[in-house]
Structure formats: structure tokens, C-alpha cells
Amino acid sequence: MTEPAPSELSRLIVEGTPDAILYADRDGRIRLWNAGAERIFGFTAAEAVGQSLDLIVPERLRGRHWDGWDKTMASGLTRYGAGDLLAVPALHKDGRQLSIEFSIQLLKAPDGSVTGSAAILRDVTARFERDKALKLKVKELEAKVGKAG
Ligand code: HEM
């Protein structure tokens, strides 16, 4: 058995990991869409590559997303550079809303200009729904205790 070379290993991990890994160029067009992204969003790579990120950004959040995107592409700076997670709703191919969390990485050309952004992203819908139900329960209990006292 021969171990894959490090570059081959990186490629295999990016392509096959169950987390979504994607890359969009400066214009926000999807250029890389791995198996995890296919699994989470329901779009195949053939359907997603070449499309705008609007494919998965809910309409009501597009303004804020593109505003932040344009500033970051121009400045080369992001508030999320140290691995802080963006936690937002996203769209599945079937129209369902997902809750996702992701880190971003800016990719830069040798002259320092930003070529685009990669994201590593996870579907946290089940946890988000659980947290929402728990918060509601706490509120109900607080209301009951409040009434009793
Ligand atoms: C799919 C659903 C997505 C939604 C709803 C969304 C939403 C947002 C929002 C609300 C902001 C503003 C954040 C802030 O002001 O702190 C933002 C900024 C940004 N987003 Fe997205 N986004 C999505 C996907 C993505 C993806 C997949 C990438 C990368 C490939 C990305 C890259 C960025 C960048 C680079 C910024 C600017 C960050 C900064 O200001 O430092 N977004 N997005």
C-alpha cells in the first residue's frame, strides 16, 4: 500500500469530505463545489459551478452578503479571518431553508489582490431547531414561574 502524496491527499480530502467546501471567484461565481456541498445543498457540481452564490443565499440576505463581499474583495480584509464562524440561513435546491455555519478563507494572487473566497461549511439545521425549541420552553417556564411568584 502506498500513501497518496500530500498534494493528492489534499485533493482527495477536499473532494470527498462530508463537509461542504466551495470556492467563489471575485465576481461571486462558484468555481469549486465538492461532494459535501452536493450533499448539503442538493445541487450537483455541474449545476452549481458557474452560478452566482445567490444560488444558496436567501433573497432577503443578498444585500448584506454582497455588501460585505464587495468590501472584502476590495480591501483584502475580513472580520472572519481568524476562523470566526458566519452563522446564517441558506437555501437547499428543493426550496427548504437550512441553517449553516462556515469559516471563510480569502485567496490572493502574488500581487496581493483577492482572487476570491473559499468556505468550509456545515449544515447545523437540526441543532438550530433544537435550540429554538429549548429557548421557547425556557420562555414558557419563565412565564409560568413569573405568574406563580
Ligand atoms: C449561503 C448563505 C449565505 C448567507 C445568508 C450569507 C450572508 C452574509 C451576511 C449577512 C454577511 C454580512 C456579515 C457581517 O456584516 O458581519 C456576509 C458577508 C460575507 N460573506 Fe456571505 N453569506 C452566505 C454565503 C457565503 C459564502 C458561501 C461565502 C464564501 C464563499 C461568503 C462570503 C462572505 C464574505 C467574504 C463576506 C464579508 C465578510 C466580512 O465583512 O468580513 N458568504 N454574508
Tab-separated table of N, CA and C and ligand atoms in Angstrom:
chain	number	residue	atom	x	y	z
A	1	MET	N	0.842	-1.209	0.000
A	1	MET	CA	0.000	0.000	0.000
A	1	MET	C	0.870	1.250	0.000
A	2	THR	N	0.615	2.157	-0.954
A	2	THR	CA	1.382	3.413	-0.949
A	2	THR	C	0.480	4.561	-0.514
A	3	GLU	N	1.017	5.363	0.376
A	3	GLU	CA	0.301	6.571	0.819
A	3	GLU	C	0.191	7.539	-0.352
A	4	PRO	N	-0.966	8.222	-0.509
A	4	PRO	CA	-1.021	9.262	-1.545
A	4	PRO	C	-0.044	10.396	-1.201
A	5	ALA	N	0.527	11.038	-2.219
A	5	ALA	CA	1.398	12.195	-1.987
A	5	ALA	C	0.576	13.311	-1.346
A	6	PRO	N	1.226	14.225	-0.589
A	6	PRO	CA	0.465	15.267	0.128
A	6	PRO	C	-0.496	16.063	-0.761
A	7	SER	N	-0.097	16.401	-1.983
A	7	SER	CA	-0.993	17.208	-2.831
A	7	SER	C	-2.218	16.376	-3.238
A	8	GLU	N	-1.978	15.078	-3.495
A	8	GLU	CA	-3.066	14.169	-3.854
A	8	GLU	C	-3.995	13.983	-2.646
A	9	LEU	N	-3.375	13.886	-1.458
A	9	LEU	CA	-4.142	13.732	-0.214
A	9	LEU	C	-5.059	14.943	-0.023
A	10	SER	N	-4.527	16.155	-0.244
A	10	SER	CA	-5.337	17.373	-0.099
A	10	SER	C	-6.517	17.336	-1.058
A	11	ARG	N	-6.253	16.920	-2.294
A	11	ARG	CA	-7.315	16.877	-3.292
A	11	ARG	C	-8.406	15.880	-2.890
A	12	LEU	N	-7.964	14.702	-2.418
A	12	LEU	CA	-8.933	13.666	-2.027
A	12	LEU	C	-9.799	14.147	-0.868
A	13	ILE	N	-9.173	14.845	0.092
A	13	ILE	CA	-9.925	15.330	1.260
A	13	ILE	C	-10.917	16.403	0.830
A	14	VAL	N	-10.465	17.369	0.038
A	14	VAL	CA	-11.363	18.444	-0.420
A	14	VAL	C	-12.533	17.856	-1.201
A	15	GLU	N	-12.241	16.920	-2.086
A	15	GLU	CA	-13.313	16.371	-2.931
A	15	GLU	C	-14.299	15.511	-2.151
A	16	GLY	N	-13.782	14.747	-1.173
A	16	GLY	CA	-14.623	13.707	-0.581
A	16	GLY	C	-15.193	13.975	0.791
A	17	THR	N	-14.694	15.003	1.510
A	17	THR	CA	-15.174	15.212	2.874
A	17	THR	C	-16.682	15.503	2.896
A	18	PRO	N	-17.385	15.019	3.948
A	18	PRO	CA	-18.830	15.291	4.015
A	18	PRO	C	-19.172	16.749	4.335
A	19	ASP	N	-18.215	17.556	4.799
A	19	ASP	CA	-18.467	19.000	4.941
A	19	ASP	C	-18.425	19.628	3.550
A	20	ALA	N	-19.150	20.734	3.389
A	20	ALA	CA	-19.121	21.422	2.093
A	20	ALA	C	-17.863	22.264	1.997
A	21	ILE	N	-17.138	22.131	0.901
A	21	ILE	CA	-16.032	23.041	0.601
A	21	ILE	C	-16.333	23.649	-0.754
A	22	LEU	N	-16.348	24.987	-0.789
A	22	LEU	CA	-16.600	25.636	-2.070
A	22	LEU	C	-15.721	26.862	-2.214
A	23	TYR	N	-15.577	27.293	-3.448
A	23	TYR	CA	-14.782	28.481	-3.736
A	23	TYR	C	-15.538	29.312	-4.759
A	24	ALA	N	-15.593	30.629	-4.504
A	24	ALA	CA	-16.209	31.548	-5.476
A	24	ALA	C	-15.188	32.620	-5.839
A	25	ASP	N	-15.148	32.972	-7.138
A	25	ASP	CA	-14.182	33.979	-7.594
A	25	ASP	C	-14.641	35.384	-7.173
A	26	ARG	N	-13.857	36.399	-7.506
A	26	ARG	CA	-14.139	37.791	-7.102
A	26	ARG	C	-15.554	38.241	-7.428
A	27	ASP	N	-16.058	37.739	-8.577
A	27	ASP	CA	-17.409	38.129	-9.003
A	27	ASP	C	-18.492	37.345	-8.266
A	28	GLY	N	-18.070	36.442	-7.359
A	28	GLY	CA	-19.049	35.681	-6.597
A	28	GLY	C	-19.594	34.486	-7.357
A	29	ARG	N	-18.850	34.072	-8.429
A	29	ARG	CA	-19.276	32.887	-9.202
A	29	ARG	C	-18.608	31.644	-8.618
A	30	ILE	N	-19.406	30.607	-8.441
A	30	ILE	CA	-18.915	29.364	-7.853
A	30	ILE	C	-17.952	28.679	-8.831
A	31	ARG	N	-16.765	28.335	-8.344
A	31	ARG	CA	-15.749	27.680	-9.193
A	31	ARG	C	-15.396	26.292	-8.692
A	32	LEU	N	-15.659	26.037	-7.401
A	32	LEU	CA	-15.396	24.701	-6.843
A	32	LEU	C	-16.543	24.338	-5.917
A	33	TRP	N	-16.981	23.087	-6.035
A	33	TRP	CA	-18.192	22.633	-5.303
A	33	TRP	C	-17.971	21.152	-5.042
A	34	ASN	N	-17.666	20.782	-3.816
A	34	ASN	CA	-17.267	19.389	-3.563
A	34	ASN	C	-18.473	18.477	-3.285
A	35	ALA	N	-18.167	17.214	-2.969
A	35	ALA	CA	-19.246	16.238	-2.727
A	35	ALA	C	-20.096	16.646	-1.524
A	36	GLY	N	-19.452	17.225	-0.488
A	36	GLY	CA	-20.200	17.670	0.693
A	36	GLY	C	-21.198	18.765	0.333
A	37	ALA	N	-20.791	19.677	-0.559
A	37	ALA	CA	-21.701	20.750	-0.994
A	37	ALA	C	-22.874	20.153	-1.765
A	38	GLU	N	-22.597	19.134	-2.577
A	38	GLU	CA	-23.689	18.452	-3.310
A	38	GLU	C	-24.664	17.847	-2.316
A	39	ARG	N	-24.117	17.214	-1.273
A	39	ARG	CA	-24.938	16.524	-0.270
A	39	ARG	C	-25.790	17.538	0.510
A	40	ILE	N	-25.170	18.645	0.937
A	40	ILE	CA	-25.861	19.593	1.817
A	40	ILE	C	-26.901	20.426	1.051
A	41	PHE	N	-26.551	20.889	-0.155
A	41	PHE	CA	-27.441	21.821	-0.870
A	41	PHE	C	-28.301	21.161	-1.948
A	42	GLY	N	-27.948	19.931	-2.329
A	42	GLY	CA	-28.767	19.228	-3.325
A	42	GLY	C	-28.420	19.550	-4.773
A	43	PHE	N	-27.564	20.538	-5.021
A	43	PHE	CA	-27.133	20.847	-6.393
A	43	PHE	C	-25.875	20.053	-6.712
A	44	THR	N	-25.802	19.446	-7.905
A	44	THR	CA	-24.562	18.776	-8.316
A	44	THR	C	-23.535	19.853	-8.675
A	45	ALA	N	-22.262	19.437	-8.765
A	45	ALA	CA	-21.202	20.378	-9.155
A	45	ALA	C	-21.521	20.959	-10.534
A	46	ALA	N	-22.046	20.111	-11.429
A	46	ALA	CA	-22.356	20.593	-12.779
A	46	ALA	C	-23.426	21.692	-12.741
A	47	GLU	N	-24.355	21.582	-11.785
A	47	GLU	CA	-25.407	22.606	-11.669
A	47	GLU	C	-24.897	23.881	-11.002
A	48	ALA	N	-23.940	23.728	-10.059
A	48	ALA	CA	-23.540	24.877	-9.240
A	48	ALA	C	-22.383	25.681	-9.843
A	49	VAL	N	-21.405	24.983	-10.440
A	49	VAL	CA	-20.214	25.686	-10.934
A	49	VAL	C	-20.620	26.637	-12.066
A	50	GLY	N	-20.166	27.894	-11.940
A	50	GLY	CA	-20.511	28.918	-12.932
A	50	GLY	C	-21.678	29.795	-12.480
A	51	GLN	N	-22.424	29.312	-11.453
A	51	GLN	CA	-23.557	30.098	-10.938
A	51	GLN	C	-23.075	31.095	-9.886
A	52	SER	N	-23.882	32.138	-9.661
A	52	SER	CA	-23.615	33.086	-8.578
A	52	SER	C	-23.918	32.407	-7.237
A	53	LEU	N	-23.275	32.898	-6.165
A	53	LEU	CA	-23.590	32.385	-4.817
A	53	LEU	C	-25.062	32.611	-4.456
A	54	ASP	N	-25.735	33.477	-5.217
A	54	ASP	CA	-27.181	33.679	-4.999
A	54	ASP	C	-27.955	32.363	-5.055
A	55	LEU	N	-27.338	31.351	-5.690
A	55	LEU	CA	-27.946	30.023	-5.746
A	55	LEU	C	-28.341	29.538	-4.349
A	56	ILE	N	-27.514	29.884	-3.328
A	56	ILE	CA	-27.765	29.373	-1.973
A	56	ILE	C	-27.990	30.477	-0.935
A	57	VAL	N	-27.890	31.753	-1.336
A	57	VAL	CA	-28.122	32.859	-0.382
A	57	VAL	C	-29.596	33.275	-0.466
A	58	PRO	N	-30.337	33.185	0.657
A	58	PRO	CA	-31.753	33.593	0.613
A	58	PRO	C	-31.876	35.060	0.194
A	59	GLU	N	-32.928	35.350	-0.566
A	59	GLU	CA	-33.092	36.670	-1.173
A	59	GLU	C	-32.952	37.808	-0.160
A	60	ARG	N	-33.552	37.639	1.030
A	60	ARG	CA	-33.576	38.741	1.989
A	60	ARG	C	-32.186	39.072	2.545
A	61	LEU	N	-31.206	38.175	2.363
A	61	LEU	CA	-29.863	38.421	2.904
A	61	LEU	C	-28.837	38.770	1.827
A	62	ARG	N	-29.297	38.815	0.571
A	62	ARG	CA	-28.337	39.055	-0.523
A	62	ARG	C	-27.689	40.432	-0.417
A	63	GLY	N	-28.463	41.441	-0.034
A	63	GLY	CA	-27.911	42.799	0.090
A	63	GLY	C	-26.742	42.830	1.052
A	64	ARG	N	-26.927	42.268	2.234
A	64	ARG	CA	-25.873	42.293	3.257
A	64	ARG	C	-24.681	41.448	2.836
A	65	HIS	N	-24.971	40.277	2.247
A	65	HIS	CA	-23.879	39.404	1.814
A	65	HIS	C	-22.999	40.108	0.774
A	66	TRP	N	-23.635	40.681	-0.270
A	66	TRP	CA	-22.840	41.275	-1.365
A	66	TRP	C	-22.154	42.559	-0.942
A	67	ASP	N	-22.760	43.251	0.006
A	67	ASP	CA	-22.142	44.445	0.565
A	67	ASP	C	-20.816	44.078	1.246
A	68	GLY	N	-20.892	43.069	2.133
A	68	GLY	CA	-19.686	42.596	2.831
A	68	GLY	C	-18.685	42.007	1.850
A	69	TRP	N	-19.192	41.270	0.882
A	69	TRP	CA	-18.349	40.614	-0.128
A	69	TRP	C	-17.530	41.664	-0.897
A	70	ASP	N	-18.220	42.700	-1.424
A	70	ASP	CA	-17.545	43.718	-2.251
A	70	ASP	C	-16.465	44.436	-1.444
A	71	LYS	N	-16.782	44.774	-0.190
A	71	LYS	CA	-15.798	45.473	0.648
A	71	LYS	C	-14.583	44.588	0.873
A	72	THR	N	-14.842	43.295	1.150
A	72	THR	CA	-13.749	42.359	1.439
A	72	THR	C	-12.887	42.114	0.198
A	73	MET	N	-13.522	41.994	-0.976
A	73	MET	CA	-12.741	41.776	-2.209
A	73	MET	C	-11.850	42.986	-2.490
A	74	ALA	N	-12.356	44.189	-2.193
A	74	ALA	CA	-11.594	45.409	-2.474
A	74	ALA	C	-10.480	45.626	-1.456
A	75	SER	N	-10.744	45.322	-0.180
A	75	SER	CA	-9.778	45.656	0.876
A	75	SER	C	-8.822	44.513	1.196
A	76	GLY	N	-9.211	43.289	0.891
A	76	GLY	CA	-8.402	42.130	1.282
A	76	GLY	C	-8.522	41.829	2.774
A	77	LEU	N	-9.473	42.480	3.427
A	77	LEU	CA	-9.650	42.272	4.865
A	77	LEU	C	-11.018	41.676	5.151
A	78	THR	N	-11.051	40.758	6.117
A	78	THR	CA	-12.334	40.218	6.550
A	78	THR	C	-12.397	40.184	8.060
A	79	ARG	N	-13.610	40.395	8.564
A	79	ARG	CA	-13.838	40.290	10.012
A	79	ARG	C	-13.786	38.847	10.477
A	80	TYR	N	-13.805	37.918	9.515
A	80	TYR	CA	-13.887	36.499	9.868
A	80	TYR	C	-12.582	35.772	9.567
A	81	GLY	N	-11.482	36.533	9.554
A	81	GLY	CA	-10.204	35.957	9.135
A	81	GLY	C	-9.615	34.986	10.133
A	82	ALA	N	-9.978	35.108	11.404
A	82	ALA	CA	-9.327	34.293	12.440
A	82	ALA	C	-10.126	33.029	12.735
A	83	GLY	N	-10.937	32.595	11.771
A	83	GLY	CA	-11.694	31.359	11.980
A	83	GLY	C	-13.036	31.586	12.645
A	84	ASP	N	-13.402	32.873	12.849
A	84	ASP	CA	-14.752	33.131	13.386
A	84	ASP	C	-15.767	32.618	12.382
A	85	LEU	N	-16.864	32.083	12.893
A	85	LEU	CA	-17.841	31.459	12.002
A	85	LEU	C	-18.952	32.425	11.619
A	86	LEU	N	-19.344	32.392	10.372
A	86	LEU	CA	-20.588	33.044	9.967
A	86	LEU	C	-21.689	32.013	10.173
A	87	ALA	N	-22.779	32.405	10.814
A	87	ALA	CA	-23.914	31.505	11.036
A	87	ALA	C	-25.131	32.154	10.396
A	88	VAL	N	-25.636	31.559	9.326
A	88	VAL	CA	-26.707	32.183	8.536
A	88	VAL	C	-27.681	31.127	7.985
A	89	PRO	N	-28.860	31.559	7.560
A	89	PRO	CA	-29.727	30.640	6.828
A	89	PRO	C	-29.256	30.508	5.383
A	90	ALA	N	-29.550	29.374	4.761
A	90	ALA	CA	-29.185	29.167	3.353
A	90	ALA	C	-30.310	28.398	2.674
A	91	LEU	N	-30.232	28.326	1.331
A	91	LEU	CA	-31.282	27.651	0.557
A	91	LEU	C	-30.840	26.298	0.035
A	92	HIS	N	-31.699	25.295	0.168
A	92	HIS	CA	-31.498	23.986	-0.461
A	92	HIS	C	-32.164	24.019	-1.834
A	93	LYS	N	-31.709	23.143	-2.714
A	93	LYS	CA	-32.282	23.077	-4.071
A	93	LYS	C	-33.809	22.911	-4.058
A	94	ASP	N	-34.314	22.150	-3.069
A	94	ASP	CA	-35.757	21.885	-3.043
A	94	ASP	C	-36.567	23.039	-2.416
A	95	GLY	N	-35.871	24.164	-2.099
A	95	GLY	CA	-36.572	25.339	-1.596
A	95	GLY	C	-36.579	25.456	-0.084
A	96	ARG	N	-36.159	24.378	0.596
A	96	ARG	CA	-36.099	24.336	2.047
A	96	ARG	C	-35.043	25.313	2.551
A	97	GLN	N	-35.269	25.879	3.765
A	97	GLN	CA	-34.233	26.717	4.371
A	97	GLN	C	-33.370	25.879	5.310
A	98	LEU	N	-32.052	26.043	5.204
A	98	LEU	CA	-31.102	25.344	6.075
A	98	LEU	C	-30.462	26.362	7.007
A	99	SER	N	-29.915	25.891	8.132
A	99	SER	CA	-29.043	26.741	8.944
A	99	SER	C	-27.628	26.234	8.741
A	100	ILE	N	-26.730	27.154	8.349
A	100	ILE	CA	-25.343	26.734	8.104
A	100	ILE	C	-24.378	27.563	8.928
A	101	GLU	N	-23.212	26.979	9.183
A	101	GLU	CA	-22.113	27.688	9.836
A	101	GLU	C	-20.877	27.471	8.997
A	102	PHE	N	-20.088	28.517	8.788
A	102	PHE	CA	-18.894	28.328	7.971
A	102	PHE	C	-17.777	29.302	8.284
A	103	SER	N	-16.562	28.835	7.986
A	103	SER	CA	-15.396	29.716	8.043
A	103	SER	C	-15.083	30.115	6.609
A	104	ILE	N	-14.404	31.263	6.456
A	104	ILE	CA	-14.010	31.675	5.111
A	104	ILE	C	-12.504	31.884	5.041
A	105	GLN	N	-12.002	31.730	3.842
A	105	GLN	CA	-10.581	31.951	3.586
A	105	GLN	C	-10.488	32.820	2.340
A	106	LEU	N	-9.713	33.904	2.409
A	106	LEU	CA	-9.519	34.727	1.213
A	106	LEU	C	-8.323	34.182	0.456
A	107	LEU	N	-8.483	34.025	-0.848
A	107	LEU	CA	-7.339	33.595	-1.663
A	107	LEU	C	-6.808	34.806	-2.411
A	108	LYS	N	-5.474	34.915	-2.431
A	108	LYS	CA	-4.865	36.113	-3.016
A	108	LYS	C	-3.859	35.761	-4.091
A	109	ALA	N	-3.765	36.613	-5.112
A	109	ALA	CA	-2.763	36.457	-6.174
A	109	ALA	C	-1.410	36.936	-5.620
A	110	PRO	N	-0.289	36.607	-6.309
A	110	PRO	CA	1.016	37.039	-5.817
A	110	PRO	C	1.110	38.551	-5.579
A	111	ASP	N	0.362	39.358	-6.331
A	111	ASP	CA	0.413	40.819	-6.118
A	111	ASP	C	-0.444	41.268	-4.929
A	112	GLY	N	-1.060	40.312	-4.227
A	112	GLY	CA	-1.815	40.649	-3.016
A	112	GLY	C	-3.299	40.886	-3.270
A	113	SER	N	-3.698	40.967	-4.546
A	113	SER	CA	-5.129	41.209	-4.813
A	113	SER	C	-5.933	39.934	-4.524
A	114	VAL	N	-7.164	40.132	-4.069
A	114	VAL	CA	-8.005	38.983	-3.715
A	114	VAL	C	-8.569	38.348	-4.989
A	115	THR	N	-8.429	37.028	-5.117
A	115	THR	CA	-8.979	36.342	-6.296
A	115	THR	C	-10.366	35.781	-6.004
A	116	GLY	N	-10.677	35.580	-4.727
A	116	GLY	CA	-11.984	35.042	-4.368
A	116	GLY	C	-11.966	34.527	-2.936
A	117	SER	N	-13.009	33.800	-2.582
A	117	SER	CA	-13.124	33.310	-1.209
A	117	SER	C	-13.573	31.848	-1.205
A	118	ALA	N	-12.927	31.083	-0.340
A	118	ALA	CA	-13.348	29.702	-0.114
A	118	ALA	C	-14.148	29.654	1.184
A	119	ALA	N	-15.007	28.657	1.312
A	119	ALA	CA	-15.766	28.470	2.546
A	119	ALA	C	-15.787	26.984	2.883
A	120	ILE	N	-15.656	26.680	4.170
A	120	ILE	CA	-15.870	25.310	4.650
A	120	ILE	C	-17.084	25.367	5.557
A	121	LEU	N	-18.067	24.572	5.242
A	121	LEU	CA	-19.411	24.834	5.734
A	121	LEU	C	-20.128	23.561	6.178
A	122	ARG	N	-20.910	23.720	7.223
A	122	ARG	CA	-21.602	22.581	7.825
A	122	ARG	C	-23.091	22.903	7.984
A	123	ASP	N	-23.932	21.898	7.783
A	123	ASP	CA	-25.375	22.039	7.986
A	123	ASP	C	-25.673	21.833	9.471
A	124	VAL	N	-26.146	22.898	10.160
A	124	VAL	CA	-26.434	22.786	11.595
A	124	VAL	C	-27.941	22.970	11.855
A	125	THR	N	-28.766	22.644	10.845
A	125	THR	CA	-30.208	22.858	10.948
A	125	THR	C	-30.810	22.146	12.171
A	126	ALA	N	-30.407	20.888	12.398
A	126	ALA	CA	-31.013	20.113	13.496
A	126	ALA	C	-30.710	20.780	14.843
A	127	ARG	N	-29.458	21.216	15.029
A	127	ARG	CA	-29.088	21.871	16.298
A	127	ARG	C	-29.825	23.203	16.447
A	128	PHE	N	-29.928	23.962	15.360
A	128	PHE	CA	-30.603	25.259	15.378
A	128	PHE	C	-32.064	25.089	15.801
A	129	GLU	N	-32.733	24.077	15.242
A	129	GLU	CA	-34.146	23.834	15.570
A	129	GLU	C	-34.292	23.400	17.037
A	130	ARG	N	-33.354	22.551	17.511
A	130	ARG	CA	-33.368	22.122	18.920
A	130	ARG	C	-33.208	23.322	19.839
A	131	ASP	N	-32.246	24.195	19.535
A	131	ASP	CA	-32.005	25.384	20.361
A	131	ASP	C	-33.245	26.280	20.390
A	132	LYS	N	-33.907	26.405	19.242
A	132	LYS	CA	-35.092	27.258	19.141
A	132	LYS	C	-36.203	26.705	20.042
A	133	ALA	N	-36.390	25.365	20.005
A	133	ALA	CA	-37.429	24.727	20.814
A	133	ALA	C	-37.106	24.889	22.308
A	134	LEU	N	-35.815	24.757	22.646
A	134	LEU	CA	-35.412	24.896	24.049
A	134	LEU	C	-35.653	26.318	24.563
A	135	LYS	N	-35.302	27.293	23.739
A	135	LYS	CA	-35.492	28.706	24.130
A	135	LYS	C	-36.966	28.993	24.384
A	136	LEU	N	-37.821	28.423	23.526
A	136	LEU	CA	-39.260	28.618	23.669
A	136	LEU	C	-39.738	28.015	24.992
A	137	LYS	N	-39.224	26.815	25.291
A	137	LYS	CA	-39.574	26.100	26.522
A	137	LYS	C	-39.168	26.942	27.743
A	138	VAL	N	-37.940	27.465	27.723
A	138	VAL	CA	-37.444	28.289	28.835
A	138	VAL	C	-38.357	29.498	29.021
A	139	LYS	N	-38.751	30.117	27.923
A	139	LYS	CA	-39.622	31.299	27.968
A	139	LYS	C	-40.958	30.949	28.619
A	140	GLU	N	-41.520	29.790	28.196
A	140	GLU	CA	-42.804	29.349	28.751
A	140	GLU	C	-42.680	29.107	30.249
A	141	LEU	N	-41.578	28.439	30.637
A	141	LEU	CA	-41.370	28.125	32.056
A	141	LEU	C	-41.181	29.404	32.865
A	142	GLU	N	-40.415	30.345	32.299
A	142	GLU	CA	-40.201	31.626	32.985
A	142	GLU	C	-41.518	32.351	33.185
A	143	ALA	N	-42.370	32.287	32.155
A	143	ALA	CA	-43.669	32.958	32.246
A	143	ALA	C	-44.513	32.332	33.362
A	144	LYS	N	-44.461	30.992	33.452
A	144	LYS	CA	-45.210	30.273	34.494
A	144	LYS	C	-44.697	30.652	35.880
A	145	VAL	N	-43.373	30.612	36.046
A	145	VAL	CA	-42.764	30.934	37.344
A	145	VAL	C	-43.101	32.373	37.705
A	146	GLY	N	-43.026	33.247	36.700
A	146	GLY	CA	-43.329	34.662	36.910
A	146	GLY	C	-44.740	34.836	37.435
A	147	LYS	N	-45.699	34.098	36.848
A	147	LYS	CA	-47.108	34.188	37.258
A	147	LYS	C	-47.293	33.689	38.679
A	148	ALA	N	-46.580	32.535	38.977
A	148	ALA	CA	-46.713	31.936	40.307
A	148	ALA	C	-46.190	32.885	41.375
A	149	GLY	N	-45.039	33.553	41.064
A	149	GLY	CA	-44.403	34.433	42.055
A	149	GLY	C	-45.181	35.701	42.043
B	1	HEM	C1	-25.374	30.754	1.780
B	1	HEM	C2	-25.783	31.697	2.534
B	1	HEM	C3	-25.044	32.956	2.877
B	1	HEM	C4	-25.610	33.983	3.533
B	1	HEM	C5	-27.061	34.063	4.029
B	1	HEM	C6	-24.599	34.998	3.718
B	1	HEM	C7	-24.805	36.178	4.388
B	1	HEM	C8	-23.840	37.114	4.675
B	1	HEM	C9	-24.004	38.231	5.552
B	1	HEM	C10	-25.289	38.570	6.371
B	1	HEM	C11	-22.840	38.922	5.568
B	1	HEM	C12	-22.531	40.174	6.382
B	1	HEM	C13	-21.829	39.740	7.660
B	1	HEM	C14	-21.453	40.870	8.566
B	1	HEM	O1	-21.778	42.029	8.279
B	1	HEM	O2	-20.779	40.601	9.594
B	1	HEM	C15	-21.919	38.225	4.670
B	1	HEM	C16	-20.627	38.621	4.409
B	1	HEM	C17	-19.724	37.873	3.685
B	1	HEM	N1	-19.951	36.660	3.079
B	1	HEM	FE1	-21.706	35.673	2.963
B	1	HEM	N2	-23.423	34.586	3.127
B	1	HEM	C18	-23.628	33.330	2.608
B	1	HEM	C19	-22.688	32.544	1.960
B	1	HEM	C20	-21.361	32.890	1.746
B	1	HEM	C21	-20.356	32.020	1.165
B	1	HEM	C22	-20.603	30.595	0.710
B	1	HEM	C23	-19.184	32.745	1.147
B	1	HEM	C24	-17.813	32.346	0.640
B	1	HEM	C25	-17.579	31.551	-0.387
B	1	HEM	C26	-19.466	34.046	1.709
B	1	HEM	C27	-18.543	35.065	1.839
B	1	HEM	C28	-18.769	36.238	2.507
B	1	HEM	C29	-17.737	37.252	2.719
B	1	HEM	C30	-16.288	37.188	2.230
B	1	HEM	C31	-18.339	38.271	3.469
B	1	HEM	C32	-17.674	39.562	4.003
B	1	HEM	C33	-17.098	39.264	5.371
B	1	HEM	C34	-16.589	40.478	6.108
B	1	HEM	O3	-17.286	41.514	6.129
B	1	HEM	O4	-15.503	40.388	6.700
B	1	HEM	N3	-20.792	34.100	2.067
B	1	HEM	N4	-22.551	37.115	4.131
